[in-house]
Amino acid sequence: MTDKNQHVVIVDDDPHYAELLGEMLSALDCLVTLFTSPVAFLESDIPGDSIVLLDLKMPQLDGVEVIREMAARKITARIVLISGYDSGVLHSAQQLAKAHRLNVVDRLTKPVMMKDLKTVLANLEPHQIPNNTSGDLRDGAISVSELREAIRSEQLELHYQPQINMKSGELVGAEALVRWRHPHRGLVFPNQFVPFAENNHLIGDLTARVIRMAVEQTRYWGENNLKLRVSVNVSAENISSLALPEQLSRQVEQHQLDPSMLTLEVTESALMNQRITSLDILTRLRMKGFKLSIDDFGTGYSSLSQLHRIPFTELKIDQGFVMDIDHDEESRAIVETCVMLGHKLKMNTVAEGVETQKVWDLLKEMGCETAQGYFIARPMPADKLLSWYDKYSGSPDTENIHSP
Ligand code: C2E
Ligand code: MG
Ligand code: MG
């Protein structure tokens, strides 16, 4: 059944078509808002629980540009893409929106029929705000001084997500993911404060803190016979600080740690605005022995020559593609190509977002080296990792996973 009084926002430059859709939706008891200008739509306040029907083909600002802008504005409304293009274009646009973490729930081809609209509305799940399971900061903005204090007074902690060698089944590494244990709001996830830190000149301090914790932890595990490579995420601004390679080298020396035990993950989009300094810094980091990973690969615009120019040691395929390989041929082709590319460039390939046995099996068939995802384990506090691994490697359930 259709949600009564569901708020639907139509964005279509053709006024007749927009009105026609509006009439159909009103007949289905929806509250309708029409925009024939995408610019006006982007300037409006879009309720988080509404559904946006977005036409992809608009002369003023095309659907792909609107998707990019909506992502920049962190719009959480559910989106249905509409187009008269062939289904390949619709599919690519949907993949792009998903890669931007937008909440695309369906797609429709023009001319849209009443029965299609009914089906789309009937299939809608109740609205959920993605990645918002705890510590929502939207209802009370965080302040610079609060976050600065959190970094200083050690309210940040790292959770580690295991990375498994797909052939041997061995635990080979862990990605360190930052969380904020807030005194009142509970555990706050990084998408709620890392972008804020980036925009308020706190990312240097945040990353320095994260790296210190990760280095101490790696050394501790090493002393306890667990040789684990640890990956940390760094932001675009971090790789424009010329002092970073020396700071990092000093830290690993202090802890007598081999720099190759530390991998720095840089997202593909952070490299998009890359200046010469980042290239300089990344090259020096490699020369000092640190490993470099290109994170969320497939979502940005890095050219092959850029991959070749920067001495990456690892290619981390974006979870948006990995999750879909069991039911979407194009995602499967993309992931397969990434694995091949990684092999050709002699890079370690990591698939993140492995959630099911089926996806694991397909990745293994493709020759992907390393897997990370909820199917193996969710990120966990450092002190849980050893006991988790004992259980994991001894579990009968995981025997077929482990066989080479
Ligand atoms: P990322 O580096 O791509 O990390 C992977 C994210 O996917 C993590 O979310 C992880 O918990 C989640 N994930 C892992 N496996 C699965 C799976 O099978 N299914 C699904 N649905 N999700 C999975 P998390 O911890 O919320 O981190 C989000 C992003 O925040 C990270 O994306 C990274 O870009 C950023 N981040 C995390 N820690 C730091 C940090 O210390 N510094 C900086 N600059 N950014 C960080
Ligand atoms: Mg990462
Ligand atoms: Mg990633």
XYZ file of N, CA, C and O in Angstrom, residues 241-246 249 277-290 292 311:
92
model
N 50.439 18.472 3.644
C 51.352 18.967 4.671
C 52.741 18.361 4.433
O 52.949 17.158 4.604
N 53.667 19.236 4.050
C 54.990 18.756 3.643
C 55.746 18.040 4.757
O 56.643 17.252 4.510
N 55.330 18.336 6.024
C 56.063 17.744 7.152
C 55.612 16.312 7.447
O 56.237 15.613 8.240
N 54.507 15.859 6.803
C 53.923 14.555 7.149
C 54.905 13.371 7.078
O 55.000 12.594 8.033
N 55.677 13.219 5.984
C 56.579 12.058 5.925
C 57.576 12.023 7.096
O 57.794 10.962 7.686
N 58.120 13.178 7.453
C 59.108 13.195 8.543
C 58.431 12.885 9.879
O 58.940 12.112 10.685
N 57.773 9.218 10.044
C 59.009 8.450 10.226
C 59.465 8.514 11.679
O 59.885 7.508 12.248
N 52.215 19.190 -4.564
C 52.712 18.845 -3.221
C 52.277 17.445 -2.801
O 53.068 16.719 -2.224
N 51.016 17.052 -3.110
C 50.564 15.726 -2.685
C 51.407 14.643 -3.343
O 51.767 13.651 -2.718
N 51.717 14.875 -4.605
C 52.536 13.891 -5.330
C 53.897 13.742 -4.670
O 54.397 12.642 -4.440
N 54.456 14.894 -4.333
C 55.752 14.953 -3.658
C 55.679 14.186 -2.333
O 56.501 13.304 -2.054
N 54.626 14.471 -1.547
C 54.503 13.856 -0.219
C 54.287 12.351 -0.331
O 54.920 11.558 0.368
N 53.385 11.945 -1.234
C 53.103 10.517 -1.377
C 54.352 9.753 -1.835
O 54.635 8.660 -1.351
N 55.110 10.366 -2.728
C 56.327 9.696 -3.197
C 57.333 9.564 -2.052
O 57.943 8.516 -1.857
N 57.456 10.635 -1.247
C 58.411 10.558 -0.125
C 57.966 9.532 0.912
O 58.776 8.852 1.527
N 56.652 9.426 1.103
C 56.156 8.423 2.066
C 56.552 7.024 1.612
O 56.987 6.197 2.406
N 56.413 6.772 0.319
C 56.787 5.458 -0.212
C 58.290 5.230 -0.070
O 58.737 4.153 0.302
N 59.065 6.294 -0.346
C 60.524 6.148 -0.243
C 60.946 5.847 1.191
O 61.948 5.191 1.431
N 60.154 6.310 2.140
C 60.469 6.037 3.543
C 59.959 4.665 3.988
O 60.104 4.284 5.134
N 59.270 3.977 3.091
C 58.889 2.589 3.388
C 57.424 2.381 3.776
O 56.999 1.248 4.002
N 56.628 3.461 3.846
C 55.203 3.269 4.171
C 54.478 2.713 2.944
O 54.919 2.905 1.819
N 50.995 2.561 0.539
C 49.945 3.524 0.153
C 48.811 2.805 -0.545
O 49.027 2.015 -1.455
N 53.002 6.125 -6.503
C 53.439 4.750 -6.233
C 52.548 4.008 -5.239
O 52.978 3.631 -4.153
